[in-house]
Coordinates of C-alpha atoms in Angstrom, one line a residue:
Chain A
M1 CA 19.6 -37.8 -69.3
L2 CA 17.2 -36.2 -71.7
T3 CA 14.2 -37.2 -69.5
K4 CA 15.9 -35.6 -66.5
R5 CA 16.1 -32.3 -68.4
I6 CA 12.6 -32.5 -69.8
Q7 CA 10.9 -33.4 -66.5
P8 CA 11.4 -30.0 -64.8
M9 CA 10.2 -28.3 -68.0
A10 CA 7.1 -30.4 -68.1
S11 CA 6.4 -29.8 -64.5
Q12 CA 6.8 -26.0 -65.0
A13 CA 4.5 -26.2 -68.0
K14 CA 1.9 -27.9 -65.9
R15 CA 2.3 -25.3 -63.2
L16 CA 1.8 -22.5 -65.7
Y17 CA -1.2 -24.2 -67.4
V18 CA -2.9 -24.8 -64.0
E19 CA -2.3 -21.2 -63.0
L20 CA -3.6 -19.9 -66.3
M21 CA -6.7 -22.1 -66.0
F22 CA -7.4 -20.9 -62.5
Q23 CA -7.2 -17.3 -63.7
V24 CA -9.6 -18.0 -66.6
M25 CA -12.0 -20.0 -64.3
G26 CA -12.0 -17.3 -61.6
R27 CA -12.9 -14.6 -64.1
A28 CA -15.4 -16.9 -65.8
L29 CA -17.1 -17.7 -62.5
Q30 CA -17.6 -14.0 -62.0
A31 CA -18.8 -13.6 -65.6
V32 CA -21.2 -16.6 -65.5
S33 CA -22.8 -15.2 -62.3
E34 CA -23.6 -12.1 -64.3
V35 CA -25.2 -13.8 -67.3
D36 CA -26.8 -17.0 -66.2
S37 CA -29.9 -17.1 -64.0
V38 CA -29.4 -20.8 -63.0
V39 CA -25.9 -19.9 -61.6
Q40 CA -27.4 -16.9 -59.8
T41 CA -30.1 -19.1 -58.2
E42 CA -27.4 -21.5 -57.0
A43 CA -25.2 -18.8 -55.7
K44 CA -28.0 -17.0 -53.9
A45 CA -28.1 -19.8 -51.4
L46 CA -24.6 -19.0 -50.3
P47 CA -24.1 -16.4 -47.5
E48 CA -23.1 -12.9 -48.6
G49 CA -19.3 -12.5 -48.3
F50 CA -18.8 -16.3 -48.7
L51 CA -15.3 -17.0 -49.9
F52 CA -14.6 -20.0 -52.1
E53 CA -11.1 -21.2 -52.9
M54 CA -9.7 -23.8 -55.3
M55 CA -6.0 -24.5 -54.8
V56 CA -3.2 -26.9 -55.3
M57 CA -1.6 -28.3 -52.1
P58 CA 0.6 -27.5 -50.4
D59 CA 0.9 -23.8 -51.5
G60 CA 0.4 -23.8 -55.2
S61 CA -1.8 -21.9 -57.6
K62 CA -5.2 -20.9 -56.3
L63 CA -8.4 -19.1 -57.3
I64 CA -10.6 -17.2 -54.9
V65 CA -14.1 -15.9 -55.5
E66 CA -16.5 -14.2 -53.2
H67 CA -20.3 -14.2 -53.2
M68 CA -21.2 -10.5 -53.2
G69 CA -24.9 -11.2 -52.7
E70 CA -27.8 -11.5 -55.3
G71 CA -26.0 -14.5 -56.8
R72 CA -23.0 -12.5 -58.0
F73 CA -19.4 -13.7 -57.7
H74 CA -16.3 -11.5 -57.5
Y75 CA -12.9 -12.9 -58.5
H76 CA -10.2 -12.0 -56.0
G77 CA -7.3 -13.6 -57.9
D78 CA -5.1 -15.7 -55.6
T79 CA -5.3 -13.6 -52.5
A80 CA -8.2 -13.9 -50.0
P81 CA -9.2 -10.8 -48.0
R82 CA -9.9 -13.1 -45.0
P83 CA -9.9 -16.8 -44.2
V84 CA -11.9 -18.7 -46.9
D85 CA -15.1 -20.5 -46.0
V86 CA -14.7 -23.5 -48.3
S87 CA -11.6 -24.7 -50.1
I88 CA -11.4 -27.5 -52.6
K89 CA -7.8 -28.6 -52.5
F90 CA -6.0 -30.7 -55.1
K91 CA -3.5 -33.0 -53.4
H92 CA -0.9 -32.5 -56.1
L93 CA -0.2 -30.4 -59.2
T94 CA -0.6 -33.5 -61.4
H95 CA -4.2 -34.0 -60.1
A96 CA -5.1 -30.4 -60.8
F97 CA -3.6 -30.8 -64.3
L98 CA -5.7 -34.0 -64.9
V99 CA -8.9 -32.1 -64.1
L100 CA -8.1 -28.8 -65.7
S101 CA -6.9 -30.4 -68.9
F102 CA -10.2 -32.4 -68.9
Q103 CA -8.5 -35.8 -68.7
E104 CA -10.5 -36.5 -65.5
K105 CA -14.0 -35.3 -64.7
T106 CA -14.3 -33.2 -61.5
S107 CA -16.7 -35.8 -60.0
V108 CA -14.3 -38.6 -60.9
A109 CA -11.4 -36.7 -59.3
F110 CA -13.5 -36.5 -56.1
A111 CA -14.2 -40.2 -56.3
H112 CA -10.5 -40.8 -56.8
D113 CA -9.6 -38.8 -53.7
R114 CA -7.5 -36.4 -55.9
M115 CA -8.9 -33.5 -53.9
L116 CA -10.4 -32.8 -50.6
V117 CA -13.0 -30.3 -49.2
D118 CA -12.1 -28.1 -46.3
G119 CA -15.3 -26.5 -45.0
D120 CA -19.1 -27.0 -45.4
V121 CA -19.5 -29.9 -47.8
S122 CA -23.0 -28.7 -48.9
Y123 CA -21.5 -25.4 -50.1
A124 CA -18.7 -27.3 -51.9
V125 CA -21.4 -29.5 -53.7
R126 CA -23.2 -26.3 -54.7
M127 CA -20.0 -24.7 -56.0
T128 CA -19.3 -27.9 -58.0
R129 CA -22.6 -27.6 -59.7
V130 CA -21.8 -24.0 -60.6
L131 CA -18.4 -25.1 -62.0
N132 CA -20.1 -27.8 -64.0
R133 CA -22.6 -25.3 -65.4
L134 CA -19.8 -22.9 -66.3
E135 CA -17.8 -25.7 -68.0
S136 CA -20.9 -26.7 -70.0
F137 CA -21.2 -23.2 -71.3
I138 CA -17.6 -22.3 -72.1
L139 CA -16.3 -25.6 -73.4
P140 CA -17.1 -27.2 -76.7
K141 CA -19.7 -30.0 -76.1
I142 CA -17.1 -32.7 -76.9
I143 CA -14.7 -31.4 -74.3
A144 CA -17.4 -30.4 -71.8
K145 CA -18.6 -34.0 -71.8
R146 CA -15.2 -35.0 -70.5
A147 CA -15.3 -32.4 -67.8
V148 CA -18.8 -32.9 -66.3
K149 CA -20.6 -35.9 -65.1
E150 CA -23.4 -35.4 -67.5
Y151 CA -23.8 -32.7 -70.2
P152 CA -27.1 -30.9 -69.5
V153 CA -29.7 -32.1 -72.0
D154 CA -31.6 -28.8 -71.9
L155 CA -28.6 -26.7 -72.9
H156 CA -29.1 -26.1 -76.6
L157 CA -26.6 -24.6 -79.0
P158 CA -28.1 -21.1 -79.4
E159 CA -28.2 -20.5 -75.6
K160 CA -24.7 -22.1 -75.2
L161 CA -23.2 -19.9 -77.9
T162 CA -24.8 -16.7 -76.7
S163 CA -23.8 -17.3 -73.1
A164 CA -20.3 -18.5 -74.0
A165 CA -19.7 -15.4 -76.1
R166 CA -20.9 -13.1 -73.2
I167 CA -18.7 -15.0 -70.7
Y168 CA -15.6 -14.9 -72.9
L169 CA -16.1 -11.2 -73.6
K170 CA -16.3 -10.5 -69.9
V171 CA -13.3 -12.7 -69.1
A172 CA -11.3 -10.9 -71.8
T173 CA -12.3 -7.5 -70.5
H174 CA -11.4 -8.5 -67.0
F175 CA -8.0 -9.6 -68.2
V176 CA -7.4 -6.3 -70.0
Q177 CA -8.5 -4.3 -66.9
S178 CA -6.2 -6.4 -64.7
A179 CA -3.3 -5.8 -67.0
R180 CA -3.9 -2.1 -67.1
A181 CA -4.2 -1.9 -63.3
Chain B
M1 CA -3.5 -46.9 -69.2
T2 CA -6.7 -45.6 -67.8
N3 CA -7.0 -43.0 -65.0
T4 CA -8.1 -45.8 -62.6
Y5 CA -7.1 -45.0 -59.0
Y6 CA -8.4 -45.8 -55.6
E7 CA -7.5 -45.7 -51.9
F8 CA -8.5 -48.2 -49.3
F9 CA -7.8 -48.0 -45.6
C10 CA -9.1 -50.0 -42.6
P11 CA -6.7 -50.5 -39.7
V12 CA -9.5 -51.6 -37.3
K13 CA -8.9 -54.9 -35.6
V14 CA -12.2 -56.8 -36.0
I15 CA -12.9 -59.3 -33.2
A16 CA -15.9 -61.3 -34.1
G17 CA -17.8 -64.3 -33.0
K18 CA -18.7 -66.4 -30.0
A19 CA -17.3 -65.0 -26.8
A20 CA -15.8 -62.0 -28.6
L21 CA -16.5 -59.7 -25.6
E22 CA -14.2 -61.8 -23.5
H23 CA -11.3 -60.6 -25.6
I24 CA -11.7 -57.0 -24.5
P25 CA -9.5 -57.2 -21.4
Y26 CA -6.6 -58.8 -23.3
E27 CA -6.9 -56.3 -26.2
L28 CA -7.0 -53.3 -23.8
S29 CA -4.0 -54.6 -21.8
G30 CA -2.1 -54.9 -25.1
L31 CA -2.5 -51.2 -25.6
G32 CA -1.5 -50.5 -22.0
A33 CA -5.0 -49.4 -20.9
K34 CA -6.1 -50.2 -17.4
R35 CA -8.8 -47.7 -16.6
P36 CA -11.5 -48.0 -19.3
M37 CA -14.7 -45.8 -19.4
I38 CA -17.9 -47.1 -21.0
V39 CA -19.9 -44.7 -23.1
T40 CA -23.4 -45.9 -23.8
D41 CA -27.1 -45.0 -23.6
K42 CA -29.9 -45.9 -21.2
G43 CA -31.6 -48.3 -23.6
V44 CA -28.5 -50.4 -23.9
R45 CA -28.0 -50.5 -20.2
A46 CA -31.7 -51.3 -19.6
A47 CA -31.5 -54.2 -22.0
G48 CA -28.7 -55.6 -19.9
L49 CA -26.2 -55.4 -22.7
L50 CA -23.5 -54.0 -20.4
D51 CA -23.5 -57.0 -18.1
P52 CA -21.5 -59.4 -20.3
V53 CA -19.0 -56.7 -21.0
I54 CA -18.5 -55.8 -17.3
A55 CA -18.4 -59.5 -16.4
A56 CA -15.8 -60.2 -19.1
C57 CA -13.6 -57.4 -17.7
E58 CA -14.1 -58.3 -14.0
E59 CA -13.2 -62.0 -14.7
S60 CA -9.8 -60.7 -16.0
N61 CA -9.4 -58.3 -13.0
L62 CA -10.0 -55.3 -15.2
D63 CA -12.3 -52.7 -13.5
I64 CA -14.5 -50.5 -15.6
V65 CA -13.7 -47.2 -13.9
C66 CA -16.9 -45.4 -14.9
I67 CA -20.0 -45.8 -17.1
Y68 CA -21.7 -42.9 -18.8
D69 CA -25.1 -44.1 -19.9
D70 CA -26.9 -40.9 -20.8
V71 CA -26.0 -40.5 -24.5
P72 CA -29.1 -39.1 -26.3
P73 CA -30.2 -40.4 -29.8
D74 CA -28.8 -37.1 -31.3
S75 CA -25.6 -36.4 -29.4
S76 CA -24.4 -32.9 -28.8
T77 CA -21.3 -30.9 -28.0
T78 CA -22.5 -30.4 -24.4
V79 CA -22.8 -34.2 -23.9
V80 CA -19.3 -34.7 -25.3
R81 CA -17.9 -32.0 -23.0
D82 CA -19.6 -33.5 -20.0
I83 CA -18.4 -37.0 -20.7
A84 CA -14.8 -35.8 -21.3
A85 CA -15.0 -34.1 -17.8
V86 CA -16.0 -37.3 -16.2
Y87 CA -13.2 -39.2 -18.0
R88 CA -10.7 -36.7 -16.7
K89 CA -12.1 -36.7 -13.2
E90 CA -11.9 -40.4 -13.0
K91 CA -8.5 -40.6 -14.6
C92 CA -9.6 -43.0 -17.3
D93 CA -7.2 -44.1 -20.0
S94 CA -9.4 -45.6 -22.6
I95 CA -13.0 -45.7 -24.0
I96 CA -15.4 -48.5 -24.8
A97 CA -18.4 -47.2 -26.8
I98 CA -21.3 -49.6 -26.6
G99 CA -24.4 -48.9 -28.6
G100 CA -25.6 -47.7 -32.0
G101 CA -24.5 -44.8 -34.2
S102 CA -25.0 -42.1 -31.6
A103 CA -23.1 -43.8 -28.7
I104 CA -20.2 -44.7 -31.1
D105 CA -20.0 -41.1 -32.6
T106 CA -20.1 -39.7 -29.1
G107 CA -17.3 -42.1 -28.1
K108 CA -15.2 -40.9 -31.1
A109 CA -15.8 -37.2 -30.2
V110 CA -15.0 -37.7 -26.5
N111 CA -11.8 -39.4 -27.5
I112 CA -10.8 -36.3 -29.5
L113 CA -11.3 -34.1 -26.5
V114 CA -9.6 -36.3 -23.9
S115 CA -6.7 -36.9 -26.3
E116 CA -6.2 -33.5 -27.8
G117 CA -7.2 -31.4 -24.8
G118 CA -9.7 -28.6 -24.2
T119 CA -13.4 -28.5 -23.7
D120 CA -14.6 -27.2 -27.1
I121 CA -15.1 -30.1 -29.5
A122 CA -16.2 -27.7 -32.2
K123 CA -12.7 -26.6 -32.9
Y124 CA -11.7 -30.0 -34.1
S125 CA -14.6 -30.1 -36.6
G126 CA -13.7 -30.7 -40.3
A127 CA -11.4 -33.0 -42.3
G128 CA -7.9 -33.8 -41.2
V129 CA -7.8 -31.4 -38.2
I130 CA -6.6 -34.1 -35.8
K131 CA -2.9 -34.9 -36.4
H132 CA -2.1 -37.4 -33.6
P133 CA -3.2 -40.9 -32.6
L134 CA -5.9 -40.8 -29.9
K135 CA -6.4 -42.8 -26.7
P136 CA -7.3 -46.5 -26.9
F137 CA -10.8 -46.8 -28.2
F138 CA -13.0 -49.9 -28.6
V139 CA -16.4 -50.1 -30.1
V140 CA -19.1 -52.7 -29.4
P141 CA -22.0 -52.2 -31.8
T142 CA -25.4 -53.2 -30.5
T143 CA -27.2 -52.8 -33.9
A144 CA -26.2 -54.4 -37.1
G145 CA -26.4 -51.7 -39.7
T146 CA -24.5 -48.4 -39.3
G147 CA -21.0 -49.7 -39.7
S148 CA -19.8 -46.8 -37.5
E149 CA -17.3 -49.2 -35.8
V150 CA -15.2 -49.0 -39.0
T151 CA -15.8 -45.5 -40.2
S152 CA -13.5 -42.5 -39.7
I153 CA -16.3 -40.0 -39.2
A154 CA -18.4 -38.7 -36.3
V155 CA -21.3 -36.3 -36.4
I156 CA -22.2 -34.2 -33.3
T157 CA -24.8 -31.5 -33.0
D158 CA -23.7 -28.1 -31.9
E159 CA -26.7 -27.0 -29.9
T160 CA -25.8 -23.4 -29.6
K161 CA -25.5 -22.9 -33.4
G162 CA -28.1 -25.5 -34.3
V163 CA -25.8 -27.2 -36.8
K164 CA -24.3 -30.7 -37.2
L165 CA -20.6 -30.8 -36.9
P166 CA -18.7 -33.4 -38.9
F167 CA -15.4 -34.8 -37.7
T168 CA -13.3 -36.7 -40.1
S169 CA -9.9 -38.3 -39.4
S170 CA -8.4 -41.7 -39.7
F171 CA -7.4 -41.3 -36.1
L172 CA -11.1 -41.6 -35.2
L173 CA -11.1 -45.2 -36.2
P174 CA -11.3 -47.5 -33.1
N175 CA -8.4 -49.8 -32.3
A176 CA -10.9 -52.7 -32.2
A177 CA -14.5 -53.4 -33.2
I178 CA -16.0 -56.2 -31.1
I179 CA -18.7 -58.1 -32.9
D180 CA -20.5 -60.4 -30.5
P181 CA -23.9 -61.9 -31.4
R182 CA -25.1 -61.5 -27.8
M183 CA -25.2 -57.7 -28.4
T184 CA -27.8 -57.8 -31.1
M185 CA -29.8 -60.8 -29.9
T186 CA -32.6 -58.6 -28.3
L187 CA -33.0 -56.1 -31.1
P188 CA -36.7 -55.7 -31.9
P189 CA -37.8 -56.9 -35.3
H190 CA -38.4 -53.5 -37.0
I191 CA -34.9 -52.3 -35.8
T192 CA -33.3 -55.6 -37.0
A193 CA -34.9 -55.1 -40.4
A194 CA -34.2 -51.4 -40.8
T195 CA -30.5 -51.7 -39.7
A196 CA -29.9 -54.7 -41.9
M197 CA -31.3 -52.8 -44.8
D198 CA -29.0 -50.0 -43.9
A199 CA -26.1 -52.4 -44.3
M200 CA -27.6 -53.7 -47.5
T201 CA -27.8 -50.1 -48.9
H202 CA -24.2 -49.3 -47.8
S203 CA -23.1 -52.4 -49.8
V204 CA -25.3 -51.8 -52.9
E205 CA -24.3 -48.2 -53.1
S206 CA -20.7 -48.9 -52.5
F207 CA -20.7 -51.4 -55.3
T208 CA -22.6 -49.2 -57.8
C209 CA -21.4 -45.7 -57.1
M210 CA -18.5 -43.7 -58.5
A211 CA -15.7 -44.5 -56.0
K212 CA -16.2 -48.3 -56.2
N213 CA -12.9 -50.2 -56.2
P214 CA -11.8 -53.9 -56.1
L215 CA -11.3 -54.1 -52.4
S216 CA -14.6 -52.3 -51.4
D217 CA -16.3 -54.5 -54.0
A218 CA -15.2 -57.6 -52.2
Y219 CA -16.5 -56.5 -48.8
A220 CA -19.7 -55.2 -50.4
T221 CA -20.6 -58.4 -52.2
A222 CA -19.8 -60.5 -49.1
A223 CA -22.0 -58.3 -47.0
I224 CA -24.9 -58.5 -49.5
K225 CA -24.7 -62.3 -49.5
K226 CA -24.8 -62.4 -45.7
V227 CA -27.8 -60.0 -45.4
S228 CA -29.7 -61.8 -48.2
Q229 CA -29.2 -65.2 -46.6
S230 CA -29.7 -64.3 -43.0
L231 CA -32.1 -61.4 -42.6
L232 CA -35.4 -63.3 -43.1
Q233 CA -34.0 -66.2 -41.1
V234 CA -33.4 -63.9 -38.1
M235 CA -36.7 -62.2 -38.6
D236 CA -38.4 -65.6 -38.2
N237 CA -36.1 -66.7 -35.4
P238 CA -34.7 -63.7 -33.5
K239 CA -32.7 -66.0 -31.2
D240 CA -30.7 -67.4 -34.1
S241 CA -27.3 -66.4 -32.8
D242 CA -25.5 -67.6 -36.0
G243 CA -27.8 -65.5 -38.1
R244 CA -27.4 -62.5 -35.8
L245 CA -23.6 -62.9 -36.1
E246 CA -23.9 -63.0 -39.9
L247 CA -25.9 -59.7 -39.9
A248 CA -23.5 -58.1 -37.5
Q249 CA -20.5 -59.1 -39.7
A250 CA -22.4 -57.9 -42.8
S251 CA -22.8 -54.5 -41.1
T252 CA -19.1 -54.2 -40.4
M253 CA -18.1 -55.4 -43.9
A254 CA -20.6 -53.0 -45.5
G255 CA -19.1 -50.2 -43.2
I256 CA -15.6 -51.1 -44.5
A257 CA -16.9 -51.1 -48.1
F258 CA -18.8 -47.8 -48.0
S259 CA -16.2 -45.9 -46.0
N260 CA -13.7 -46.6 -48.8
S261 CA -16.0 -46.0 -51.7
M262 CA -18.7 -43.7 -50.5
V263 CA -22.4 -43.8 -51.1
G264 CA -24.9 -42.0 -53.4
L265 CA -28.4 -40.7 -53.9
V266 CA -30.1 -43.2 -51.5
H267 CA -28.1 -41.6 -48.8
S268 CA -28.6 -38.0 -50.0
L269 CA -32.4 -38.5 -50.0
G270 CA -32.2 -40.5 -46.7
H271 CA -30.2 -37.8 -44.9
A272 CA -32.6 -35.1 -46.1
T273 CA -35.7 -37.1 -45.1
G274 CA -34.2 -37.9 -41.7
A275 CA -33.5 -34.2 -41.1
I276 CA -36.9 -33.0 -42.2
C277 CA -39.3 -35.8 -41.2
H278 CA -37.2 -37.4 -38.4
L279 CA -37.5 -40.9 -39.9
P280 CA -34.8 -43.4 -38.8
H281 CA -31.9 -43.7 -41.2
G282 CA -32.2 -47.4 -41.9
L283 CA -35.9 -47.1 -42.7
C284 CA -35.1 -44.3 -45.2
M285 CA -32.4 -46.5 -46.8
S286 CA -34.7 -49.4 -47.2
L287 CA -37.4 -47.2 -48.6
Y288 CA -35.4 -45.3 -51.3
L289 CA -33.1 -48.1 -52.4
P290 CA -35.1 -49.6 -55.3
Y291 CA -36.3 -46.2 -56.6
V292 CA -32.8 -44.8 -56.8
L293 CA -31.5 -48.0 -58.4
E294 CA -34.2 -47.6 -61.0
Y295 CA -33.2 -44.0 -61.6
N296 CA -29.5 -45.0 -61.9
L297 CA -30.3 -48.2 -63.9
E298 CA -28.8 -47.4 -67.3
T299 CA -25.6 -46.1 -65.7
I300 CA -25.1 -49.1 -63.4
R301 CA -26.6 -51.9 -65.4
Q302 CA -23.4 -54.0 -65.4
P303 CA -22.5 -53.8 -61.7
L304 CA -26.1 -54.0 -60.6
G305 CA -26.6 -57.2 -62.7
E306 CA -23.5 -58.7 -61.0
L307 CA -25.2 -58.3 -57.6
L308 CA -27.9 -60.7 -58.5
L309 CA -25.5 -63.5 -57.7
Y310 CA -25.2 -62.3 -54.1
L311 CA -28.8 -61.4 -53.7
E312 CA -30.4 -64.5 -55.1
G313 CA -27.7 -67.1 -55.4
P314 CA -26.0 -68.9 -58.3
E315 CA -29.0 -70.7 -59.6
V316 CA -31.2 -67.7 -60.2
Y317 CA -28.2 -65.8 -61.5
A318 CA -27.4 -68.5 -64.0
D319 CA -31.1 -68.8 -65.1
T320 CA -31.4 -65.0 -65.7
P321 CA -30.3 -63.7 -69.0
A322 CA -27.4 -61.2 -68.6
S323 CA -29.5 -58.4 -70.1
R324 CA -32.2 -58.9 -67.4
R325 CA -30.0 -59.3 -64.3
A326 CA -30.0 -55.6 -63.3
E327 CA -33.8 -55.5 -63.2
A328 CA -33.8 -58.9 -61.4
S329 CA -31.5 -57.4 -58.7
I330 CA -34.0 -54.6 -58.1
S331 CA -36.8 -57.2 -58.0
A332 CA -34.9 -59.2 -55.5
L333 CA -34.6 -56.1 -53.2
R334 CA -38.3 -55.3 -53.7
K335 CA -39.1 -58.9 -52.8
L336 CA -37.0 -58.6 -49.6
R337 CA -38.7 -55.4 -48.7
D338 CA -42.1 -57.0 -49.2
A339 CA -41.1 -59.9 -46.9
L340 CA -40.0 -57.4 -44.2
Y341 CA -43.2 -55.4 -44.6
K342 CA -45.1 -58.6 -44.0
R343 CA -43.1 -59.5 -40.9
C344 CA -42.7 -56.0 -39.2
Q345 CA -44.4 -53.4 -41.4
L346 CA -41.1 -51.8 -42.4
P347 CA -42.5 -49.1 -44.8
R348 CA -41.8 -49.4 -48.5
T349 CA -43.1 -46.0 -49.5
L350 CA -43.1 -42.6 -48.0
K351 CA -46.9 -42.7 -47.6
E352 CA -46.6 -46.0 -45.6
T353 CA -44.4 -44.2 -43.0
G354 CA -47.3 -42.0 -42.0
K355 CA -44.8 -39.4 -41.1
V356 CA -44.2 -37.6 -44.4
T357 CA -46.6 -35.3 -46.2
E358 CA -46.5 -34.9 -50.0
D359 CA -45.8 -31.2 -49.6
Q360 CA -42.5 -32.0 -47.9
L361 CA -41.1 -33.6 -51.0
D362 CA -39.8 -30.4 -52.6
H363 CA -38.0 -29.5 -49.4
I364 CA -36.5 -33.0 -49.2
A365 CA -35.3 -32.8 -52.9
E366 CA -33.7 -29.4 -52.4
M367 CA -31.8 -30.6 -49.2
A368 CA -30.7 -33.8 -50.9
L369 CA -29.1 -31.9 -53.7
D370 CA -26.6 -30.3 -51.3
D371 CA -25.7 -33.6 -49.6
G372 CA -22.1 -34.6 -50.0
S373 CA -22.9 -38.1 -51.0
I374 CA -24.7 -36.9 -54.2
M375 CA -21.2 -36.2 -55.6
F376 CA -20.6 -40.0 -55.8
N377 CA -23.9 -41.0 -57.4
P378 CA -23.1 -42.4 -60.8
K379 CA -25.7 -40.4 -62.5
E380 CA -26.1 -36.6 -62.3
V381 CA -29.1 -35.6 -60.3
T382 CA -31.0 -32.3 -60.9
L383 CA -33.7 -31.0 -58.7
K384 CA -36.3 -32.3 -61.2
D385 CA -34.7 -35.8 -61.0
A386 CA -34.7 -35.8 -57.2
R387 CA -38.4 -34.7 -57.2
A388 CA -39.2 -37.5 -59.7
V389 CA -37.5 -40.2 -57.5
L390 CA -39.4 -38.9 -54.4
Q391 CA -42.7 -38.9 -56.3
R392 CA -42.1 -42.5 -57.3
A393 CA -41.2 -43.3 -53.7
W394 CA -44.3 -41.6 -52.4
A395 CA -46.9 -44.3 -53.0

């Protein structure tokens, strides 16, 4: 009886967590493309106007970013201005929760068929590298190691802290601006 | 409980062994097909490989309605459209693809068009676009390596846009794969070697990469054992039909393994090298395999060590200390490559191919990094890492 009551609450909590994480990640993707040259180099190979989506199937939370050119991303929230070019789709809310709560690495989730790629796979691979780079910056090393296949050996504490602070500041500013708008 | 999870799917009926081709009429009639079309290439026809298939069908009063034998090595959307037009004109009701990877992929793509309708194959490109079962489709491989007869993917070049279009759907899987040793008996030595090493690489990567699972492991290890035991035997005696059948079965088993567990960096580098330097896929696989295993070594020490049993047999496995088995597996593969080089000059380094220049390595590394299979490599690969592997593979 108790389980039956708790289950919808747990499901709702997962939904809210995934939605919040997508909002943070979307803004952080925009921020990291403004502060990190490695991410900018990766993003420059994407076509200008390229739209990338991460979403939960069938019609759950999503994040959409656009490559504006020069390696810069712009976060569009959960609404795309036109059909997206590449979408990484989690097959179920639970799978998205496993990845976004760092219980399962993104690479492992791909290997476990938790998500699928719709669009050009090479762009999806590139975006996954960008996401890994972002996670390595903004997460404490002990958690980042659970999120990425391999924590970058050349990412040292001073660079990590400086970049993370700049990314978080930009994310917070973007949240405030969105709330005001 | 760990997060362990896997998926495994292979609904293809495998018809393998002596007189396997003679089962085609019965299997087609079981699916209600009476007007099959053969899709193949000129090389297969010239080698006389269609004759036993046609004879087998005629003996059962089943007429092959038409034969399209002009599939190019790198099939295109135009070719697919043309074949679909012939299929419709002749009112065919099923397809038998006979050949290597290109003929099989073309057969899969033609089946999409004739089943789903239209003339533009490009609109069915991508994953999961096809939602319905297609027409009866049989595959008769004439090489022992690609495993395309059991994979749910086809790649066709869009000539107008100059891009390769991938098609992925479980509906692309053939109803049956017919493995008959007569179809690979006349393969020249260097193709026998390269395609068998392709199957070996599918198996080794399947067993050591991130999406490995108990079922794909079983197919992979069985395939490795067959290639290890039969390849040199067939190289020394090309008319050894039992050996040919072993290699053909190994290729199919490796195909089942890797299509359910994916592949890694060997394929990423191989795809890039194929695209830039136009080297055959199997050759690239054979070339890169030991170098990539050395790169991945510390991440895959345990599974790679297990493979020694299938590569070298129980005696060598038992005599090798557990801590040295992974290195011994790599040595076994190097030894096999040396033996193949001695027999047919299958290149072991990029320099030995004579078709790659050192200044192309950076381009290959960059392209390999964007290849989908790199996602499943057990160890993260940076541009610097890919360059280092290529440098070791150079000479």
